PDB file of C-alpha atoms in Angstrom:
ATOM      1  CA  UNK Q   1       0.000   0.000   0.000  1.00 58.00           C
ATOM      2  CA  UNK Q   2       1.169   3.530  -0.731  1.00 62.00           C
ATOM      3  CA  UNK Q   3       0.251   6.879   0.758  1.00 82.00           C
ATOM      4  CA  UNK Q   4       1.650   8.744  -2.245  1.00 87.00           C
ATOM      5  CA  UNK Q   5      -1.271  10.599  -3.887  1.00 89.00           C
ATOM      6  CA  UNK Q   6       0.585  11.540  -7.065  1.00 92.00           C
ATOM      7  CA  UNK Q   7       3.980  11.548  -8.760  1.00 93.00           C
ATOM      8  CA  UNK Q   8       5.436  14.464 -10.719  1.00 92.00           C
ATOM      9  CA  UNK Q   9       7.969  13.170 -13.213  1.00 92.00           C
ATOM     10  CA  UNK Q  10      10.212  11.415 -14.026  1.00 93.00           C
ATOM     11  CA  UNK Q  11      12.214  13.890 -16.082  1.00 91.00           C
ATOM     12  CA  UNK Q  12      13.158  11.697 -19.037  1.00 92.00           C
ATOM     13  CA  UNK Q  13      10.776   9.805 -21.305  1.00 93.00           C
ATOM     14  CA  UNK Q  14      12.899   6.633 -21.154  1.00 93.00           C
ATOM     15  CA  UNK Q  15      12.513   6.579 -17.371  1.00 95.00           C
ATOM     16  CA  UNK Q  16       8.792   7.309 -17.651  1.00 96.00           C
ATOM     17  CA  UNK Q  17       8.228   4.376 -19.996  1.00 96.00           C
ATOM     18  CA  UNK Q  18       9.992   2.112 -17.495  1.00 96.00           C
ATOM     19  CA  UNK Q  19       8.404   3.358 -14.265  1.00 96.00           C
ATOM     20  CA  UNK Q  20       4.936   4.651 -15.155  1.00 97.00           C
ATOM     21  CA  UNK Q  21       3.545   1.104 -15.603  1.00 97.00           C
ATOM     22  CA  UNK Q  22       4.348   0.455 -11.926  1.00 95.00           C
ATOM     23  CA  UNK Q  23       2.392   3.554 -10.873  1.00 95.00           C
ATOM     24  CA  UNK Q  24      -0.458   2.555 -13.180  1.00 96.00           C
ATOM     25  CA  UNK Q  25      -0.619  -0.882 -11.580  1.00 95.00           C
ATOM     26  CA  UNK Q  26      -0.594   0.696  -8.104  1.00 92.00           C
ATOM     27  CA  UNK Q  27      -3.314   3.183  -9.005  1.00 93.00           C
ATOM     28  CA  UNK Q  28      -1.089   6.226  -8.385  1.00 94.00           C
ATOM     29  CA  UNK Q  29      -1.601   9.283 -10.588  1.00 96.00           C
ATOM     30  CA  UNK Q  30       1.466  10.407 -12.554  1.00 97.00           C
ATOM     31  CA  UNK Q  31       1.890  13.816 -14.160  1.00 97.00           C
ATOM     32  CA  UNK Q  32       4.871  14.092 -16.491  1.00 96.00           C
ATOM     33  CA  UNK Q  33       5.997  17.690 -16.922  1.00 94.00           C
ATOM     34  CA  UNK Q  34       8.778  17.028 -19.427  1.00 92.00           C
ATOM     35  CA  UNK Q  35       7.915  13.730 -21.174  1.00 93.00           C
ATOM     36  CA  UNK Q  36       7.309  14.200 -24.897  1.00 91.00           C
ATOM     37  CA  UNK Q  37       7.975  10.745 -26.361  1.00 91.00           C
ATOM     38  CA  UNK Q  38       5.260   8.677 -27.998  1.00 89.00           C
ATOM     39  CA  UNK Q  39       3.432   6.143 -25.823  1.00 92.00           C
ATOM     40  CA  UNK Q  40       3.510   7.856 -22.420  1.00 95.00           C
ATOM     41  CA  UNK Q  41      -0.183   8.434 -21.759  1.00 96.00           C
ATOM     42  CA  UNK Q  42      -1.078   5.187 -23.524  1.00 96.00           C
ATOM     43  CA  UNK Q  43       0.385   3.350 -20.501  1.00 97.00           C
ATOM     44  CA  UNK Q  44      -2.916   3.781 -18.677  1.00 97.00           C
ATOM     45  CA  UNK Q  45      -5.635   5.954 -17.224  1.00 98.00           C
ATOM     46  CA  UNK Q  46      -3.519   7.104 -14.258  1.00 97.00           C
ATOM     47  CA  UNK Q  47      -0.783   8.523 -16.494  1.00 98.00           C
ATOM     48  CA  UNK Q  48      -0.956  12.173 -17.602  1.00 97.00           C
ATOM     49  CA  UNK Q  49       1.368  14.863 -18.943  1.00 95.00           C
ATOM     50  CA  UNK Q  50       1.185  18.596 -19.529  1.00 94.00           C
ATOM     51  CA  UNK Q  51       4.126  18.602 -21.952  1.00 91.00           C
ATOM     52  CA  UNK Q  52       3.216  18.660 -25.633  1.00 90.00           C
ATOM     53  CA  UNK Q  53       4.572  15.577 -27.437  1.00 92.00           C
ATOM     54  CA  UNK Q  54       7.126  15.905 -30.213  1.00 92.00           C
ATOM     55  CA  UNK Q  55       4.521  14.566 -32.647  1.00 93.00           C
ATOM     56  CA  UNK Q  56       2.419  17.702 -32.053  1.00 92.00           C
ATOM     57  CA  UNK Q  57       5.128  20.391 -31.901  1.00 93.00           C
ATOM     58  CA  UNK Q  58       7.823  19.461 -34.409  1.00 94.00           C
ATOM     59  CA  UNK Q  59       5.818  19.088 -37.656  1.00 95.00           C
ATOM     60  CA  UNK Q  60       4.639  22.688 -37.216  1.00 94.00           C
ATOM     61  CA  UNK Q  61       8.195  23.865 -36.535  1.00 95.00           C
ATOM     62  CA  UNK Q  62       9.571  22.016 -39.568  1.00 96.00           C
ATOM     63  CA  UNK Q  63       6.903  23.515 -41.808  1.00 96.00           C
ATOM     64  CA  UNK Q  64       7.711  27.052 -40.640  1.00 95.00           C
ATOM     65  CA  UNK Q  65      11.476  26.594 -40.896  1.00 95.00           C
ATOM     66  CA  UNK Q  66      11.380  25.016 -44.347  1.00 95.00           C
ATOM     67  CA  UNK Q  67       9.221  27.899 -45.562  1.00 92.00           C
ATOM     68  CA  UNK Q  68      11.116  30.761 -43.913  1.00 94.00           C
ATOM     69  CA  UNK Q  69      14.724  29.473 -44.030  1.00 92.00           C
ATOM     70  CA  UNK Q  70      14.737  27.620 -47.320  1.00 91.00           C
ATOM     71  CA  UNK Q  71      15.768  24.272 -45.870  1.00 95.00           C
ATOM     72  CA  UNK Q  72      16.143  21.751 -48.691  1.00 95.00           C
ATOM     73  CA  UNK Q  73      18.704  19.233 -47.423  1.00 96.00           C
ATOM     74  CA  UNK Q  74      19.254  17.961 -43.890  1.00 97.00           C
ATOM     75  CA  UNK Q  75      21.130  15.338 -41.893  1.00 97.00           C
ATOM     76  CA  UNK Q  76      19.896  13.743 -38.676  1.00 98.00           C
ATOM     77  CA  UNK Q  77      21.700  12.611 -35.519  1.00 98.00           C
ATOM     78  CA  UNK Q  78      19.755  10.550 -32.964  1.00 97.00           C
ATOM     79  CA  UNK Q  79      20.614   8.426 -29.954  1.00 95.00           C
ATOM     80  CA  UNK Q  80      19.637   4.777 -30.034  1.00 93.00           C
ATOM     81  CA  UNK Q  81      18.209   3.416 -26.809  1.00 88.00           C
ATOM     82  CA  UNK Q  82      16.701   6.718 -25.673  1.00 92.00           C
ATOM     83  CA  UNK Q  83      12.919   6.877 -26.068  1.00 91.00           C
ATOM     84  CA  UNK Q  84      12.795  10.637 -26.556  1.00 92.00           C
ATOM     85  CA  UNK Q  85      15.595  10.726 -29.112  1.00 94.00           C
ATOM     86  CA  UNK Q  86      14.292   7.813 -31.187  1.00 95.00           C
ATOM     87  CA  UNK Q  87      10.724   9.099 -31.127  1.00 93.00           C
ATOM     88  CA  UNK Q  88      11.789  12.638 -31.991  1.00 94.00           C
ATOM     89  CA  UNK Q  89      13.941  11.313 -34.846  1.00 96.00           C
ATOM     90  CA  UNK Q  90      10.937   9.482 -36.280  1.00 96.00           C
ATOM     91  CA  UNK Q  91       8.792  12.615 -36.038  1.00 96.00           C
ATOM     92  CA  UNK Q  92      11.436  14.811 -37.697  1.00 97.00           C
ATOM     93  CA  UNK Q  93      12.091  12.262 -40.429  1.00 97.00           C
ATOM     94  CA  UNK Q  94       8.405  12.111 -41.327  1.00 97.00           C
ATOM     95  CA  UNK Q  95       7.956  15.899 -41.124  1.00 97.00           C
ATOM     96  CA  UNK Q  96      11.001  16.626 -43.278  1.00 97.00           C
ATOM     97  CA  UNK Q  97       9.908  14.072 -45.862  1.00 97.00           C
ATOM     98  CA  UNK Q  98       6.411  15.557 -45.956  1.00 97.00           C
ATOM     99  CA  UNK Q  99       7.950  18.978 -46.633  1.00 97.00           C
ATOM    100  CA  UNK Q 100      10.081  17.623 -49.479  1.00 97.00           C
ATOM    101  CA  UNK Q 101      13.405  17.992 -47.640  1.00 97.00           C
ATOM    102  CA  UNK Q 102      16.112  15.555 -48.729  1.00 96.00           C
ATOM    103  CA  UNK Q 103      17.631  13.645 -45.799  1.00 96.00           C
ATOM    104  CA  UNK Q 104      21.246  13.397 -46.898  1.00 95.00           C
ATOM    105  CA  UNK Q 105      22.444  11.190 -44.025  1.00 96.00           C
ATOM    106  CA  UNK Q 106      21.287   9.678 -40.745  1.00 97.00           C
ATOM    107  CA  UNK Q 107      23.747   8.939 -37.944  1.00 97.00           C
ATOM    108  CA  UNK Q 108      23.180   6.848 -34.826  1.00 97.00           C
ATOM    109  CA  UNK Q 109      24.668   8.237 -31.603  1.00 96.00           C
ATOM    110  CA  UNK Q 110      25.349   6.198 -28.480  1.00 94.00           C
ATOM    111  CA  UNK Q 111      25.036   7.541 -24.962  1.00 91.00           C
ATOM    112  CA  UNK Q 112      28.455   8.882 -23.938  1.00 93.00           C
ATOM    113  CA  UNK Q 113      29.825   9.384 -27.474  1.00 95.00           C
ATOM    114  CA  UNK Q 114      32.223  12.311 -27.649  1.00 95.00           C
ATOM    115  CA  UNK Q 115      33.724  12.276 -31.136  1.00 96.00           C
ATOM    116  CA  UNK Q 116      31.675  13.093 -34.234  1.00 97.00           C
ATOM    117  CA  UNK Q 117      34.314  14.497 -36.593  1.00 94.00           C
ATOM    118  CA  UNK Q 118      34.139  11.546 -38.991  1.00 94.00           C
ATOM    119  CA  UNK Q 119      30.402  11.924 -39.569  1.00 95.00           C
ATOM    120  CA  UNK Q 120      30.623  15.711 -39.769  1.00 95.00           C
ATOM    121  CA  UNK Q 121      33.553  15.579 -42.196  1.00 93.00           C
ATOM    122  CA  UNK Q 122      31.440  13.469 -44.522  1.00 92.00           C
ATOM    123  CA  UNK Q 123      28.709  16.105 -44.332  1.00 91.00           C
ATOM    124  CA  UNK Q 124      31.048  19.041 -44.895  1.00 81.00           C
ATOM    125  CA  UNK Q 125      31.368  18.142 -48.566  1.00 74.00           C
ATOM    126  CA  UNK Q 126      27.601  18.097 -49.126  1.00 78.00           C
ATOM    127  CA  UNK Q 127      25.182  20.914 -49.896  1.00 86.00           C
ATOM    128  CA  UNK Q 128      23.643  20.806 -46.426  1.00 93.00           C
ATOM    129  CA  UNK Q 129      21.175  23.350 -45.038  1.00 95.00           C
ATOM    130  CA  UNK Q 130      20.417  21.867 -41.611  1.00 96.00           C
ATOM    131  CA  UNK Q 131      21.465  19.286 -39.052  1.00 97.00           C
ATOM    132  CA  UNK Q 132      18.655  17.845 -36.954  1.00 98.00           C
ATOM    133  CA  UNK Q 133      19.838  16.654 -33.530  1.00 97.00           C
ATOM    134  CA  UNK Q 134      17.505  14.709 -31.260  1.00 96.00           C
ATOM    135  CA  UNK Q 135      20.236  13.449 -28.913  1.00 95.00           C
ATOM    136  CA  UNK Q 136      20.272  14.722 -25.330  1.00 91.00           C
ATOM    137  CA  UNK Q 137      22.383  17.620 -24.067  1.00 93.00           C
ATOM    138  CA  UNK Q 138      25.894  16.148 -23.712  1.00 94.00           C
ATOM    139  CA  UNK Q 139      26.073  14.579 -27.150  1.00 96.00           C
ATOM    140  CA  UNK Q 140      24.072  17.322 -28.880  1.00 96.00           C
ATOM    141  CA  UNK Q 141      26.421  20.028 -27.576  1.00 96.00           C
ATOM    142  CA  UNK Q 142      29.485  18.150 -28.826  1.00 97.00           C
ATOM    143  CA  UNK Q 143      27.955  17.694 -32.259  1.00 97.00           C
ATOM    144  CA  UNK Q 144      27.323  21.439 -32.458  1.00 97.00           C
ATOM    145  CA  UNK Q 145      30.798  22.391 -31.246  1.00 96.00           C
ATOM    146  CA  UNK Q 146      32.550  20.055 -33.675  1.00 96.00           C
ATOM    147  CA  UNK Q 147      30.348  21.119 -36.589  1.00 95.00           C
ATOM    148  CA  UNK Q 148      31.091  24.800 -35.969  1.00 94.00           C
ATOM    149  CA  UNK Q 149      34.827  24.010 -36.085  1.00 94.00           C
ATOM    150  CA  UNK Q 150      34.463  23.026 -39.762  1.00 93.00           C
ATOM    151  CA  UNK Q 151      34.353  25.877 -42.260  1.00 91.00           C
ATOM    152  CA  UNK Q 152      31.629  24.355 -44.419  1.00 90.00           C
ATOM    153  CA  UNK Q 153      29.348  23.783 -41.426  1.00 92.00           C
ATOM    154  CA  UNK Q 154      29.838  27.110 -39.643  1.00 90.00           C
ATOM    155  CA  UNK Q 155      26.552  28.446 -40.992  1.00 89.00           C
ATOM    156  CA  UNK Q 156      24.460  25.282 -41.014  1.00 93.00           C
ATOM    157  CA  UNK Q 157      21.163  25.422 -39.110  1.00 95.00           C
ATOM    158  CA  UNK Q 158      20.703  23.199 -36.082  1.00 97.00           C
ATOM    159  CA  UNK Q 159      17.132  21.975 -35.600  1.00 97.00           C
ATOM    160  CA  UNK Q 160      15.887  20.198 -32.493  1.00 95.00           C
ATOM    161  CA  UNK Q 161      12.973  19.716 -30.202  1.00 89.00           C
ATOM    162  CA  UNK Q 162      12.417  19.401 -26.493  1.00 87.00           C
ATOM    163  CA  UNK Q 163      16.117  18.584 -26.027  1.00 89.00           C
ATOM    164  CA  UNK Q 164      17.106  22.131 -27.075  1.00 91.00           C
ATOM    165  CA  UNK Q 165      14.813  23.880 -24.608  1.00 86.00           C
ATOM    166  CA  UNK Q 166      16.818  23.727 -21.377  1.00 82.00           C
ATOM    167  CA  UNK Q 167      19.359  26.085 -19.826  1.00 82.00           C
ATOM    168  CA  UNK Q 168      21.719  23.117 -19.466  1.00 87.00           C
ATOM    169  CA  UNK Q 169      21.745  22.562 -23.224  1.00 90.00           C
ATOM    170  CA  UNK Q 170      22.498  26.220 -23.859  1.00 88.00           C
ATOM    171  CA  UNK Q 171      25.213  26.224 -21.195  1.00 92.00           C
ATOM    172  CA  UNK Q 172      26.961  23.190 -22.677  1.00 94.00           C
ATOM    173  CA  UNK Q 173      26.807  24.283 -26.315  1.00 94.00           C
ATOM    174  CA  UNK Q 174      27.523  27.983 -25.744  1.00 94.00           C
ATOM    175  CA  UNK Q 175      28.142  30.005 -28.896  1.00 94.00           C
ATOM    176  CA  UNK Q 176      27.987  26.867 -31.029  1.00 95.00           C
ATOM    177  CA  UNK Q 177      24.222  26.886 -30.498  1.00 94.00           C
ATOM    178  CA  UNK Q 178      23.796  30.389 -31.929  1.00 92.00           C
ATOM    179  CA  UNK Q 179      21.052  30.326 -34.555  1.00 89.00           C
ATOM    180  CA  UNK Q 180      19.649  26.942 -33.480  1.00 95.00           C
ATOM    181  CA  UNK Q 181      15.891  26.539 -33.886  1.00 95.00           C
ATOM    182  CA  UNK Q 182      13.645  24.386 -31.736  1.00 92.00           C
ATOM    183  CA  UNK Q 183       9.972  23.691 -31.449  1.00 88.00           C
ATOM    184  CA  UNK Q 184       8.768  24.568 -27.974  1.00 87.00           C
ATOM    185  CA  UNK Q 185       5.539  24.450 -25.994  1.00 87.00           C
ATOM    186  CA  UNK Q 186       6.204  27.666 -24.050  1.00 90.00           C
ATOM    187  CA  UNK Q 187       7.637  31.138 -24.600  1.00 90.00           C
ATOM    188  CA  UNK Q 188       8.726  33.461 -21.803  1.00 93.00           C
ATOM    189  CA  UNK Q 189       7.375  36.447 -23.773  1.00 93.00           C
ATOM    190  CA  UNK Q 190       3.935  34.963 -24.412  1.00 92.00           C
ATOM    191  CA  UNK Q 191       1.068  37.244 -23.379  1.00 93.00           C
ATOM    192  CA  UNK Q 192      -1.004  34.478 -21.813  1.00 91.00           C
ATOM    193  CA  UNK Q 193      -2.592  35.216 -18.400  1.00 92.00           C
ATOM    194  CA  UNK Q 194      -0.163  34.825 -15.521  1.00 93.00           C
ATOM    195  CA  UNK Q 195       2.911  34.230 -17.667  1.00 95.00           C
ATOM    196  CA  UNK Q 196       4.697  37.502 -16.912  1.00 95.00           C
ATOM    197  CA  UNK Q 197       3.929  37.183 -13.193  1.00 96.00           C
ATOM    198  CA  UNK Q 198       5.296  33.640 -13.149  1.00 97.00           C
ATOM    199  CA  UNK Q 199       8.521  34.692 -14.883  1.00 96.00           C
ATOM    200  CA  UNK Q 200       9.017  37.587 -12.460  1.00 97.00           C
ATOM    201  CA  UNK Q 201       8.374  35.389  -9.416  1.00 97.00           C
ATOM    202  CA  UNK Q 202      10.814  32.795 -10.734  1.00 97.00           C
ATOM    203  CA  UNK Q 203      13.538  35.411 -11.251  1.00 97.00           C
ATOM    204  CA  UNK Q 204      12.991  36.719  -7.732  1.00 97.00           C
ATOM    205  CA  UNK Q 205      13.350  33.218  -6.292  1.00 97.00           C
ATOM    206  CA  UNK Q 206      16.179  31.815  -8.424  1.00 96.00           C
ATOM    207  CA  UNK Q 207      17.969  34.784  -9.965  1.00 96.00           C
ATOM    208  CA  UNK Q 208      17.519  33.531 -13.530  1.00 93.00           C
ATOM    209  CA  UNK Q 209      14.878  33.264 -16.229  1.00 94.00           C
ATOM    210  CA  UNK Q 210      12.683  30.150 -16.178  1.00 94.00           C
ATOM    211  CA  UNK Q 211      12.869  27.688 -19.056  1.00 91.00           C
ATOM    212  CA  UNK Q 212      10.123  25.575 -20.620  1.00 90.00           C
ATOM    213  CA  UNK Q 213      10.533  22.801 -18.049  1.00 91.00           C
ATOM    214  CA  UNK Q 214      10.250  25.224 -15.123  1.00 93.00           C
ATOM    215  CA  UNK Q 215       7.025  26.602 -16.584  1.00 94.00           C
ATOM    216  CA  UNK Q 216       5.563  23.147 -17.155  1.00 93.00           C
ATOM    217  CA  UNK Q 217       6.556  21.982 -13.659  1.00 93.00           C
ATOM    218  CA  UNK Q 218       4.989  25.073 -12.075  1.00 94.00           C
ATOM    219  CA  UNK Q 219       1.804  24.617 -14.067  1.00 92.00           C
ATOM    220  CA  UNK Q 220       1.712  20.928 -13.225  1.00 91.00           C
ATOM    221  CA  UNK Q 221       1.973  21.551  -9.487  1.00 90.00           C
TER     222      UNK Q 221
END
């Protein structure tokens, strides 16, 4: 028996897919505030989320970017074994194909990989407009840094999803992330009721701007 009325989390979709079935079986309500992979809420009627899935956000982002930035050719990096990364890759692949974008190459990343120069060197000779990265922060930041070190890839667009929307990602990638575009469920400048007050209260408490995950966690609570 449990006295836990509800669970907020876990943070990552891979963890949610592993642990949410246990909560479902125990009859404990779960609210995911950062899970965007496919199949989360399908686990059962006790499992909820207030984070928009990649399948909802990214096709709209791809459509806008292809139209406004003239994206015609792209490469994709994704991490095998991570539910978010694999699911996001599948969404991006379908969205890019629907928009007529040529996928020049697809590269599988493994958790902990640090060296991507071989894959990026192969891309540097192609007429590439964008690199889609669905890997999590550590690997994604290294891909960006190493791409920016190559003359041909200095101006390439980086496209991503939920993985791009955290302060940690920005801190790791630094200037290499300049010009990156992501689909997001929240904007600090949105004029929705209560948004400005939330951002101000967060700054007063933590001395920094909130990110998407802070906003979703606050709303969830």
